[in-house]
JSON list of C-alpha atoms in Angstrom, two decimals:
[
{"chain": "A", "resi": 369, "resn": "MET", "atom": "CA", "xyz": [-71.07, -109.04, 68.87]},
{"chain": "A", "resi": 370, "resn": "SER", "atom": "CA", "xyz": [-67.74, -107.21, 69.00]},
{"chain": "A", "resi": 371, "resn": "THR", "atom": "CA", "xyz": [-64.78, -108.15, 71.14]},
{"chain": "A", "resi": 372, "resn": "TYR", "atom": "CA", "xyz": [-65.12, -104.97, 73.21]},
{"chain": "A", "resi": 373, "resn": "THR", "atom": "CA", "xyz": [-68.75, -105.78, 74.01]},
{"chain": "A", "resi": 374, "resn": "LEU", "atom": "CA", "xyz": [-67.78, -109.27, 75.11]},
{"chain": "A", "resi": 375, "resn": "LEU", "atom": "CA", "xyz": [-65.04, -107.87, 77.34]},
{"chain": "A", "resi": 376, "resn": "GLU", "atom": "CA", "xyz": [-67.46, -105.37, 78.90]},
{"chain": "A", "resi": 377, "resn": "LEU", "atom": "CA", "xyz": [-70.01, -108.09, 79.59]},
{"chain": "A", "resi": 378, "resn": "PHE", "atom": "CA", "xyz": [-67.33, -110.34, 80.95]},
{"chain": "A", "resi": 379, "resn": "GLY", "atom": "CA", "xyz": [-66.01, -107.63, 83.29]},
{"chain": "A", "resi": 380, "resn": "GLY", "atom": "CA", "xyz": [-69.49, -106.83, 84.59]},
{"chain": "A", "resi": 381, "resn": "PHE", "atom": "CA", "xyz": [-70.35, -110.44, 85.25]},
{"chain": "A", "resi": 382, "resn": "MET", "atom": "CA", "xyz": [-67.04, -111.12, 86.99]},
{"chain": "A", "resi": 383, "resn": "ALA", "atom": "CA", "xyz": [-67.45, -108.03, 89.19]},
{"chain": "A", "resi": 384, "resn": "ALA", "atom": "CA", "xyz": [-70.92, -109.22, 90.20]},
{"chain": "A", "resi": 385, "resn": "CYS", "atom": "CA", "xyz": [-69.53, -112.71, 90.83]},
{"chain": "A", "resi": 386, "resn": "VAL", "atom": "CA", "xyz": [-66.76, -111.48, 93.14]},
{"chain": "A", "resi": 387, "resn": "ALA", "atom": "CA", "xyz": [-69.08, -109.10, 95.02]},
{"chain": "A", "resi": 388, "resn": "LEU", "atom": "CA", "xyz": [-71.77, -111.71, 95.57]},
{"chain": "A", "resi": 389, "resn": "TRP", "atom": "CA", "xyz": [-69.25, -114.32, 96.66]},
{"chain": "A", "resi": 390, "resn": "PHE", "atom": "CA", "xyz": [-67.64, -111.90, 99.15]},
{"chain": "A", "resi": 391, "resn": "PHE", "atom": "CA", "xyz": [-70.86, -110.77, 100.76]},
{"chain": "A", "resi": 392, "resn": "SER", "atom": "CA", "xyz": [-72.52, -114.17, 100.93]},
{"chain": "A", "resi": 393, "resn": "MET", "atom": "CA", "xyz": [-69.42, -115.90, 102.33]},
{"chain": "A", "resi": 394, "resn": "ASN", "atom": "CA", "xyz": [-69.24, -113.25, 105.06]},
{"chain": "A", "resi": 395, "resn": "ARG", "atom": "CA", "xyz": [-72.93, -113.71, 105.85]},
{"chain": "A", "resi": 396, "resn": "PHE", "atom": "CA", "xyz": [-73.83, -110.12, 104.97]},
{"chain": "A", "resi": 397, "resn": "VAL", "atom": "CA", "xyz": [-76.54, -111.45, 102.71]},
{"chain": "A", "resi": 398, "resn": "ALA", "atom": "CA", "xyz": [-79.18, -113.57, 104.40]},
{"chain": "A", "resi": 399, "resn": "ILE", "atom": "CA", "xyz": [-81.39, -115.79, 102.31]},
{"chain": "A", "resi": 400, "resn": "ASP", "atom": "CA", "xyz": [-84.41, -117.12, 104.17]},
{"chain": "A", "resi": 401, "resn": "ILE", "atom": "CA", "xyz": [-86.62, -119.96, 103.06]},
{"chain": "A", "resi": 402, "resn": "PRO", "atom": "CA", "xyz": [-90.13, -119.98, 104.56]},
{"chain": "A", "resi": 403, "resn": "ALA", "atom": "CA", "xyz": [-90.82, -123.06, 106.66]},
{"chain": "A", "resi": 404, "resn": "SER", "atom": "CA", "xyz": [-93.94, -123.85, 104.69]},
{"chain": "A", "resi": 405, "resn": "ARG", "atom": "CA", "xyz": [-91.88, -124.19, 101.50]},
{"chain": "A", "resi": 406, "resn": "SER", "atom": "CA", "xyz": [-89.00, -126.13, 103.04]},
{"chain": "A", "resi": 407, "resn": "ALA", "atom": "CA", "xyz": [-90.96, -129.33, 103.65]},
{"chain": "A", "resi": 408, "resn": "PRO", "atom": "CA", "xyz": [-90.85, -130.56, 100.02]},
{"chain": "A", "resi": 409, "resn": "LEU", "atom": "CA", "xyz": [-87.10, -129.87, 99.97]},
{"chain": "A", "resi": 410, "resn": "ALA", "atom": "CA", "xyz": [-86.33, -131.49, 103.32]},
{"chain": "A", "resi": 411, "resn": "GLY", "atom": "CA", "xyz": [-84.71, -134.45, 101.56]},
{"chain": "A", "resi": 412, "resn": "LEU", "atom": "CA", "xyz": [-81.97, -132.17, 100.22]},
{"chain": "A", "resi": 413, "resn": "ALA", "atom": "CA", "xyz": [-80.71, -131.59, 103.75]},
{"chain": "A", "resi": 414, "resn": "ALA", "atom": "CA", "xyz": [-79.27, -135.12, 103.76]},
{"chain": "A", "resi": 415, "resn": "VAL", "atom": "CA", "xyz": [-76.96, -134.36, 100.82]},
{"chain": "A", "resi": 416, "resn": "ALA", "atom": "CA", "xyz": [-75.96, -130.91, 102.10]},
{"chain": "A", "resi": 417, "resn": "PRO", "atom": "CA", "xyz": [-72.53, -132.04, 103.47]},
{"chain": "A", "resi": 418, "resn": "ALA", "atom": "CA", "xyz": [-71.59, -133.64, 100.15]},
{"chain": "A", "resi": 419, "resn": "VAL", "atom": "CA", "xyz": [-72.63, -130.52, 98.22]},
{"chain": "A", "resi": 420, "resn": "ARG", "atom": "CA", "xyz": [-70.62, -128.26, 100.55]},
{"chain": "A", "resi": 421, "resn": "ALA", "atom": "CA", "xyz": [-67.57, -130.50, 100.16]},
{"chain": "A", "resi": 422, "resn": "TYR", "atom": "CA", "xyz": [-67.94, -130.38, 96.37]},
{"chain": "A", "resi": 423, "resn": "LEU", "atom": "CA", "xyz": [-68.13, -126.58, 96.33]},
{"chain": "A", "resi": 424, "resn": "GLN", "atom": "CA", "xyz": [-65.69, -125.66, 99.12]},
{"chain": "A", "resi": 425, "resn": "ARG", "atom": "CA", "xyz": [-63.21, -128.54, 98.97]},
{"chain": "A", "resi": 426, "resn": "PRO", "atom": "CA", "xyz": [-60.44, -126.78, 97.02]},
{"chain": "A", "resi": 427, "resn": "GLY", "atom": "CA", "xyz": [-58.10, -124.48, 98.89]},
{"chain": "A", "resi": 428, "resn": "LEU", "atom": "CA", "xyz": [-57.11, -120.97, 97.83]},
{"chain": "A", "resi": 429, "resn": "LEU", "atom": "CA", "xyz": [-54.56, -121.94, 95.18]},
{"chain": "A", "resi": 430, "resn": "ALA", "atom": "CA", "xyz": [-56.74, -124.73, 93.81]},
{"chain": "A", "resi": 431, "resn": "SER", "atom": "CA", "xyz": [-59.70, -122.35, 93.60]},
{"chain": "A", "resi": 432, "resn": "ILE", "atom": "CA", "xyz": [-57.58, -119.84, 91.69]},
{"chain": "A", "resi": 433, "resn": "GLY", "atom": "CA", "xyz": [-56.56, -122.62, 89.30]},
{"chain": "A", "resi": 434, "resn": "LEU", "atom": "CA", "xyz": [-60.20, -123.63, 88.77]},
{"chain": "A", "resi": 435, "resn": "LEU", "atom": "CA", "xyz": [-61.12, -119.98, 88.20]},
{"chain": "A", "resi": 436, "resn": "LEU", "atom": "CA", "xyz": [-58.45, -119.67, 85.48]},
{"chain": "A", "resi": 437, "resn": "LEU", "atom": "CA", "xyz": [-59.65, -122.92, 83.93]},
{"chain": "A", "resi": 438, "resn": "ARG", "atom": "CA", "xyz": [-63.26, -121.71, 83.95]},
{"chain": "A", "resi": 439, "resn": "LEU", "atom": "CA", "xyz": [-62.32, -118.41, 82.32]},
{"chain": "A", "resi": 440, "resn": "SER", "atom": "CA", "xyz": [-60.21, -120.15, 79.68]},
{"chain": "A", "resi": 441, "resn": "ILE", "atom": "CA", "xyz": [-62.72, -122.84, 78.74]},
{"chain": "A", "resi": 442, "resn": "GLY", "atom": "CA", "xyz": [-65.79, -120.63, 78.93]},
{"chain": "A", "resi": 443, "resn": "GLY", "atom": "CA", "xyz": [-64.26, -117.57, 77.30]},
{"chain": "A", "resi": 444, "resn": "LEU", "atom": "CA", "xyz": [-63.07, -119.52, 74.27]},
{"chain": "A", "resi": 445, "resn": "MET", "atom": "CA", "xyz": [-66.13, -121.73, 73.90]},
{"chain": "A", "resi": 446, "resn": "ILE", "atom": "CA", "xyz": [-68.41, -118.69, 73.61]},
{"chain": "A", "resi": 447, "resn": "HIS", "atom": "CA", "xyz": [-66.85, -117.98, 70.22]},
{"chain": "A", "resi": 448, "resn": "HIS", "atom": "CA", "xyz": [-67.77, -121.44, 68.92]},
{"chain": "A", "resi": 449, "resn": "GLY", "atom": "CA", "xyz": [-71.33, -121.14, 70.15]},
{"chain": "A", "resi": 450, "resn": "GLN", "atom": "CA", "xyz": [-71.74, -117.76, 68.47]},
{"chain": "A", "resi": 451, "resn": "GLU", "atom": "CA", "xyz": [-70.40, -119.15, 65.19]},
{"chain": "A", "resi": 452, "resn": "LYS", "atom": "CA", "xyz": [-72.94, -121.99, 65.21]},
{"chain": "A", "resi": 453, "resn": "LEU", "atom": "CA", "xyz": [-75.85, -119.69, 65.97]},
{"chain": "A", "resi": 454, "resn": "ALA", "atom": "CA", "xyz": [-74.74, -117.17, 63.33]},
{"chain": "A", "resi": 455, "resn": "ASP", "atom": "CA", "xyz": [-75.36, -119.74, 60.57]},
{"chain": "A", "resi": 456, "resn": "PRO", "atom": "CA", "xyz": [-77.01, -122.84, 62.06]},
{"chain": "A", "resi": 457, "resn": "GLN", "atom": "CA", "xyz": [-78.05, -124.21, 58.67]},
{"chain": "A", "resi": 458, "resn": "GLN", "atom": "CA", "xyz": [-74.46, -124.26, 57.45]},
{"chain": "A", "resi": 459, "resn": "PHE", "atom": "CA", "xyz": [-73.32, -126.03, 60.62]},
{"chain": "A", "resi": 460, "resn": "ALA", "atom": "CA", "xyz": [-76.15, -128.54, 60.28]},
{"chain": "A", "resi": 461, "resn": "ASN", "atom": "CA", "xyz": [-75.23, -129.31, 56.68]},
{"chain": "A", "resi": 462, "resn": "THR", "atom": "CA", "xyz": [-71.49, -129.54, 57.34]},
{"chain": "A", "resi": 463, "resn": "TYR", "atom": "CA", "xyz": [-71.24, -131.33, 60.68]},
{"chain": "A", "resi": 464, "resn": "VAL", "atom": "CA", "xyz": [-74.58, -132.62, 61.97]},
{"chain": "A", "resi": 465, "resn": "ALA", "atom": "CA", "xyz": [-75.56, -134.24, 58.66]},
{"chain": "A", "resi": 466, "resn": "SER", "atom": "CA", "xyz": [-72.43, -136.39, 58.76]},
{"chain": "A", "resi": 467, "resn": "LEU", "atom": "CA", "xyz": [-73.68, -137.96, 62.00]},
{"chain": "A", "resi": 468, "resn": "HIS", "atom": "CA", "xyz": [-76.90, -139.08, 60.27]},
{"chain": "A", "resi": 469, "resn": "LEU", "atom": "CA", "xyz": [-79.03, -137.64, 63.06]},
{"chain": "A", "resi": 470, "resn": "PRO", "atom": "CA", "xyz": [-82.68, -136.69, 62.49]},
{"chain": "A", "resi": 471, "resn": "PHE", "atom": "CA", "xyz": [-83.58, -133.00, 62.53]},
{"chain": "A", "resi": 472, "resn": "PRO", "atom": "CA", "xyz": [-80.02, -131.68, 61.95]},
{"chain": "A", "resi": 473, "resn": "LEU", "atom": "CA", "xyz": [-81.09, -128.05, 62.25]},
{"chain": "A", "resi": 474, "resn": "PHE", "atom": "CA", "xyz": [-82.53, -128.72, 65.73]},
{"chain": "A", "resi": 475, "resn": "PHE", "atom": "CA", "xyz": [-79.27, -130.31, 66.86]},
{"chain": "A", "resi": 476, "resn": "ALA", "atom": "CA", "xyz": [-77.33, -127.40, 65.37]},
{"chain": "A", "resi": 477, "resn": "TYR", "atom": "CA", "xyz": [-79.31, -124.96, 67.53]},
{"chain": "A", "resi": 478, "resn": "ALA", "atom": "CA", "xyz": [-78.95, -127.28, 70.54]},
{"chain": "A", "resi": 479, "resn": "ALA", "atom": "CA", "xyz": [-75.17, -127.37, 70.12]},
{"chain": "A", "resi": 480, "resn": "GLY", "atom": "CA", "xyz": [-74.92, -123.61, 69.69]},
{"chain": "A", "resi": 481, "resn": "PHE", "atom": "CA", "xyz": [-77.02, -122.76, 72.74]},
{"chain": "A", "resi": 482, "resn": "SER", "atom": "CA", "xyz": [-75.31, -125.45, 74.83]},
{"chain": "A", "resi": 483, "resn": "GLU", "atom": "CA", "xyz": [-71.93, -123.91, 74.11]},
{"chain": "A", "resi": 484, "resn": "LEU", "atom": "CA", "xyz": [-73.10, -120.32, 74.52]},
{"chain": "A", "resi": 485, "resn": "ILE", "atom": "CA", "xyz": [-75.13, -120.72, 77.72]},
{"chain": "A", "resi": 486, "resn": "GLY", "atom": "CA", "xyz": [-72.86, -123.41, 79.13]},
{"chain": "A", "resi": 487, "resn": "SER", "atom": "CA", "xyz": [-69.86, -121.13, 78.66]},
{"chain": "A", "resi": 488, "resn": "TRP", "atom": "CA", "xyz": [-71.46, -118.31, 80.64]},
{"chain": "A", "resi": 489, "resn": "LEU", "atom": "CA", "xyz": [-72.45, -120.72, 83.43]},
{"chain": "A", "resi": 490, "resn": "VAL", "atom": "CA", "xyz": [-68.88, -122.00, 83.61]},
{"chain": "A", "resi": 491, "resn": "ILE", "atom": "CA", "xyz": [-67.39, -118.50, 83.57]},
{"chain": "A", "resi": 492, "resn": "LEU", "atom": "CA", "xyz": [-69.65, -117.28, 86.38]},
{"chain": "A", "resi": 493, "resn": "GLY", "atom": "CA", "xyz": [-69.51, -120.52, 88.33]},
{"chain": "A", "resi": 494, "resn": "LEU", "atom": "CA", "xyz": [-73.30, -120.51, 88.38]},
{"chain": "A", "resi": 495, "resn": "LEU", "atom": "CA", "xyz": [-74.85, -123.99, 88.12]},
{"chain": "A", "resi": 496, "resn": "THR", "atom": "CA", "xyz": [-71.37, -125.06, 87.11]},
{"chain": "A", "resi": 497, "resn": "PRO", "atom": "CA", "xyz": [-72.10, -128.81, 86.81]},
{"chain": "A", "resi": 498, "resn": "VAL", "atom": "CA", "xyz": [-74.90, -128.03, 84.34]},
{"chain": "A", "resi": 499, "resn": "GLY", "atom": "CA", "xyz": [-72.67, -125.79, 82.25]},
{"chain": "A", "resi": 500, "resn": "ALA", "atom": "CA", "xyz": [-69.71, -128.19, 82.36]},
{"chain": "A", "resi": 501, "resn": "LEU", "atom": "CA", "xyz": [-71.98, -131.09, 81.43]},
{"chain": "A", "resi": 502, "resn": "ALA", "atom": "CA", "xyz": [-73.36, -129.14, 78.46]},
{"chain": "A", "resi": 503, "resn": "LEU", "atom": "CA", "xyz": [-69.87, -128.37, 77.19]},
{"chain": "A", "resi": 504, "resn": "SER", "atom": "CA", "xyz": [-68.68, -131.93, 77.79]},
{"chain": "A", "resi": 505, "resn": "GLY", "atom": "CA", "xyz": [-71.65, -133.29, 75.85]},
{"chain": "A", "resi": 506, "resn": "THR", "atom": "CA", "xyz": [-71.07, -131.11, 72.80]},
{"chain": "A", "resi": 507, "resn": "MET", "atom": "CA", "xyz": [-67.33, -131.84, 72.83]},
{"chain": "A", "resi": 508, "resn": "THR", "atom": "CA", "xyz": [-67.96, -135.58, 73.09]},
{"chain": "A", "resi": 509, "resn": "VAL", "atom": "CA", "xyz": [-70.18, -135.45, 70.03]},
{"chain": "A", "resi": 510, "resn": "ALA", "atom": "CA", "xyz": [-67.62, -133.28, 68.24]},
{"chain": "A", "resi": 511, "resn": "ALA", "atom": "CA", "xyz": [-64.85, -135.77, 69.04]},
{"chain": "A", "resi": 512, "resn": "TYR", "atom": "CA", "xyz": [-66.97, -138.63, 67.69]},
{"chain": "A", "resi": 513, "resn": "GLN", "atom": "CA", "xyz": [-67.73, -136.64, 64.53]},
{"chain": "A", "resi": 514, "resn": "HIS", "atom": "CA", "xyz": [-64.04, -135.90, 63.93]},
{"chain": "A", "resi": 515, "resn": "ILE", "atom": "CA", "xyz": [-63.02, -139.53, 64.50]},
{"chain": "A", "resi": 516, "resn": "SER", "atom": "CA", "xyz": [-65.76, -140.87, 62.22]},
{"chain": "A", "resi": 517, "resn": "THR", "atom": "CA", "xyz": [-64.85, -138.51, 59.38]},
{"chain": "A", "resi": 518, "resn": "ALA", "atom": "CA", "xyz": [-61.06, -137.97, 59.73]},
{"chain": "A", "resi": 519, "resn": "GLY", "atom": "CA", "xyz": [-59.93, -140.85, 61.90]},
{"chain": "A", "resi": 520, "resn": "LEU", "atom": "CA", "xyz": [-57.50, -140.45, 64.81]},
{"chain": "A", "resi": 521, "resn": "ASN", "atom": "CA", "xyz": [-55.93, -137.28, 63.46]},
{"chain": "A", "resi": 522, "resn": "ILE", "atom": "CA", "xyz": [-54.30, -135.48, 66.37]},
{"chain": "A", "resi": 523, "resn": "TYR", "atom": "CA", "xyz": [-54.29, -132.14, 64.55]},
{"chain": "A", "resi": 524, "resn": "VAL", "atom": "CA", "xyz": [-58.08, -132.32, 64.23]},
{"chain": "A", "resi": 525, "resn": "LEU", "atom": "CA", "xyz": [-58.78, -133.77, 67.66]},
{"chain": "A", "resi": 526, "resn": "GLU", "atom": "CA", "xyz": [-56.39, -131.82, 69.87]},
{"chain": "A", "resi": 527, "resn": "LEU", "atom": "CA", "xyz": [-58.57, -128.74, 70.37]},
{"chain": "A", "resi": 528, "resn": "VAL", "atom": "CA", "xyz": [-61.73, -130.76, 70.95]},
{"chain": "A", "resi": 529, "resn": "LEU", "atom": "CA", "xyz": [-59.99, -133.02, 73.47]},
{"chain": "A", "resi": 530, "resn": "LEU", "atom": "CA", "xyz": [-58.55, -130.04, 75.34]},
{"chain": "A", "resi": 531, "resn": "TYR", "atom": "CA", "xyz": [-62.03, -128.52, 75.69]},
{"chain": "A", "resi": 532, "resn": "LEU", "atom": "CA", "xyz": [-63.43, -131.91, 76.69]},
{"chain": "A", "resi": 533, "resn": "GLY", "atom": "CA", "xyz": [-60.74, -132.52, 79.30]},
{"chain": "A", "resi": 534, "resn": "GLY", "atom": "CA", "xyz": [-61.15, -129.04, 80.81]},
{"chain": "A", "resi": 535, "resn": "SER", "atom": "CA", "xyz": [-64.94, -129.37, 80.97]},
{"chain": "A", "resi": 536, "resn": "LEU", "atom": "CA", "xyz": [-64.72, -132.79, 82.63]},
{"chain": "A", "resi": 537, "resn": "ALA", "atom": "CA", "xyz": [-62.20, -131.43, 85.14]},
{"chain": "A", "resi": 538, "resn": "LEU", "atom": "CA", "xyz": [-64.67, -128.71, 86.12]},
{"chain": "A", "resi": 539, "resn": "LEU", "atom": "CA", "xyz": [-67.50, -131.21, 86.28]},
{"chain": "A", "resi": 540, "resn": "PHE", "atom": "CA", "xyz": [-65.62, -133.55, 88.63]},
{"chain": "A", "resi": 541, "resn": "ASN", "atom": "CA", "xyz": [-63.81, -130.96, 90.78]},
{"chain": "A", "resi": 542, "resn": "GLY", "atom": "CA", "xyz": [-66.41, -128.22, 91.05]},
{"chain": "A", "resi": 543, "resn": "PRO", "atom": "CA", "xyz": [-66.12, -124.49, 90.35]},
{"chain": "A", "resi": 544, "resn": "GLY", "atom": "CA", "xyz": [-63.90, -123.57, 93.30]},
{"chain": "A", "resi": 545, "resn": "ARG", "atom": "CA", "xyz": [-64.58, -120.95, 95.93]},
{"chain": "A", "resi": 546, "resn": "PHE", "atom": "CA", "xyz": [-64.51, -118.00, 93.53]},
{"chain": "A", "resi": 547, "resn": "SER", "atom": "CA", "xyz": [-67.93, -118.71, 92.04]},
{"chain": "A", "resi": 548, "resn": "PHE", "atom": "CA", "xyz": [-71.62, -117.98, 92.42]},
{"chain": "A", "resi": 549, "resn": "ASP", "atom": "CA", "xyz": [-72.24, -121.58, 93.46]},
{"chain": "A", "resi": 550, "resn": "ALA", "atom": "CA", "xyz": [-69.81, -121.39, 96.38]},
{"chain": "A", "resi": 551, "resn": "GLY", "atom": "CA", "xyz": [-71.38, -118.13, 97.54]},
{"chain": "A", "resi": 552, "resn": "ILE", "atom": "CA", "xyz": [-75.07, -118.97, 97.21]},
{"chain": "A", "resi": 553, "resn": "ILE", "atom": "CA", "xyz": [-75.64, -122.69, 97.61]},
{"chain": "A", "resi": 554, "resn": "PRO", "atom": "CA", "xyz": [-74.01, -123.19, 101.06]},
{"chain": "A", "resi": 555, "resn": "VAL", "atom": "CA", "xyz": [-76.18, -120.37, 102.44]},
{"chain": "A", "resi": 556, "resn": "LEU", "atom": "CA", "xyz": [-79.27, -121.96, 100.94]},
{"chain": "A", "resi": 557, "resn": "LEU", "atom": "CA", "xyz": [-78.31, -125.34, 102.39]},
{"chain": "A", "resi": 558, "resn": "VAL", "atom": "CA", "xyz": [-77.84, -123.89, 105.88]},
{"chain": "A", "resi": 559, "resn": "ASP", "atom": "CA", "xyz": [-81.25, -122.23, 105.77]},
{"chain": "A", "resi": 560, "resn": "LEU", "atom": "CA", "xyz": [-82.79, -125.40, 104.35]},
{"chain": "A", "resi": 561, "resn": "SER", "atom": "CA", "xyz": [-81.29, -127.56, 107.11]},
{"chain": "A", "resi": 562, "resn": "GLU", "atom": "CA", "xyz": [-82.46, -125.16, 109.80]},
{"chain": "A", "resi": 563, "resn": "SER", "atom": "CA", "xyz": [-85.97, -125.02, 108.34]},
{"chain": "A", "resi": 564, "resn": "ALA", "atom": "CA", "xyz": [-86.13, -128.81, 108.03]},
{"chain": "A", "resi": 565, "resn": "ALA", "atom": "CA", "xyz": [-84.95, -129.27, 111.62]},
{"chain": "A", "resi": 566, "resn": "SER", "atom": "CA", "xyz": [-87.47, -126.72, 112.83]},
{"chain": "A", "resi": 567, "resn": "ASP", "atom": "CA", "xyz": [-90.29, -128.44, 110.97]},
{"chain": "A", "resi": 568, "resn": "ALA", "atom": "CA", "xyz": [-89.22, -131.83, 112.33]},
{"chain": "A", "resi": 569, "resn": "GLY", "atom": "CA", "xyz": [-89.25, -130.47, 115.89]},
{"chain": "A", "resi": 570, "resn": "VAL", "atom": "CA", "xyz": [-92.70, -128.98, 115.50]},
{"chain": "A", "resi": 571, "resn": "SER", "atom": "CA", "xyz": [-94.02, -132.20, 114.01]},
{"chain": "A", "resi": 572, "resn": "SER", "atom": "CA", "xyz": [-92.61, -134.30, 116.86]},
{"chain": "A", "resi": 573, "resn": "VAL", "atom": "CA", "xyz": [-94.19, -132.02, 119.45]},
{"chain": "A", "resi": 574, "resn": "GLU", "atom": "CA", "xyz": [-97.52, -132.16, 117.72]},
{"chain": "A", "resi": 575, "resn": "ALA", "atom": "CA", "xyz": [-97.30, -135.95, 117.45]},
{"chain": "A", "resi": 576, "resn": "GLY", "atom": "CA", "xyz": [-96.71, -136.35, 121.21]},
{"chain": "A", "resi": 577, "resn": "GLU", "atom": "CA", "xyz": [-99.26, -133.78, 122.32]},
{"chain": "A", "resi": 578, "resn": "LEU", "atom": "CA", "xyz": [-102.38, -134.99, 124.15]},
{"chain": "A", "resi": 579, "resn": "ARG", "atom": "CA", "xyz": [-105.48, -133.32, 122.84]},
{"chain": "A", "resi": 580, "resn": "ALA", "atom": "CA", "xyz": [-108.89, -133.30, 124.42]},
{"chain": "A", "resi": 581, "resn": "ILE", "atom": "CA", "xyz": [-111.64, -135.00, 122.45]},
{"chain": "A", "resi": 582, "resn": "PRO", "atom": "CA", "xyz": [-114.90, -133.09, 122.57]},
{"chain": "A", "resi": 583, "resn": "ILE", "atom": "CA", "xyz": [-117.90, -135.22, 123.64]},
{"chain": "A", "resi": 584, "resn": "SER", "atom": "CA", "xyz": [-121.41, -133.99, 123.13]},
{"chain": "A", "resi": 585, "resn": "VAL", "atom": "CA", "xyz": [-123.74, -134.66, 126.07]},
{"chain": "A", "resi": 586, "resn": "ASN", "atom": "CA", "xyz": [-127.52, -134.60, 125.71]},
{"chain": "A", "resi": 587, "resn": "SER", "atom": "CA", "xyz": [-128.67, -132.57, 128.71]},
{"chain": "A", "resi": 588, "resn": "GLY", "atom": "CA", "xyz": [-132.36, -132.59, 127.82]},
{"chain": "A", "resi": 589, "resn": "SER", "atom": "CA", "xyz": [-134.69, -133.74, 130.65]},
{"chain": "A", "resi": 590, "resn": "ARG", "atom": "CA", "xyz": [-136.67, -136.90, 130.32]},
{"chain": "A", "resi": 591, "resn": "GLY", "atom": "CA", "xyz": [-140.36, -137.09, 130.80]}
]
């Protein structure tokens, strides 16, 4: 994939991200969850405040900083994922085999897809904790591999540790307000809370309602 193609894809995804965030934050897009489907997810309403704080905690400047960090980490990590998937056998023989793991080719594919898909999730701010966790996992394994083969060589470890630190920062601090997560998930949580409250009210009314019990009476005459 050429650099121009990557830039075109990146521009399209970022335009969609900004548009969706703008409309959903201004409530122009309404996402409704049927009440019949909200009952199994009613437990998520209890963690809704914590999720909103995680996604909307940073202010404007902090969100801009997180956006720049997401673009930097994700945009550069895509290249490494593409390299692994271009020749997974070579990566398995060179790096994975030194870890003495079973099925090195499988782990080579897992590392490549984790970096490729995780990078796009981080760039878009879509399921950001999943993407940041995928990148953090691959960078942790890479750091261990470098230490086990080359020791504490700063020239070998510096790039891996920078990626690892940036991914962990995104994992702990969230994607910021300029992300798909900040535009979609709070709307879903509001609808989920309203649906759960509505279902709870209906259930309480039904529980306190007095219902007539039908009794069959034999009206046949004797004799």
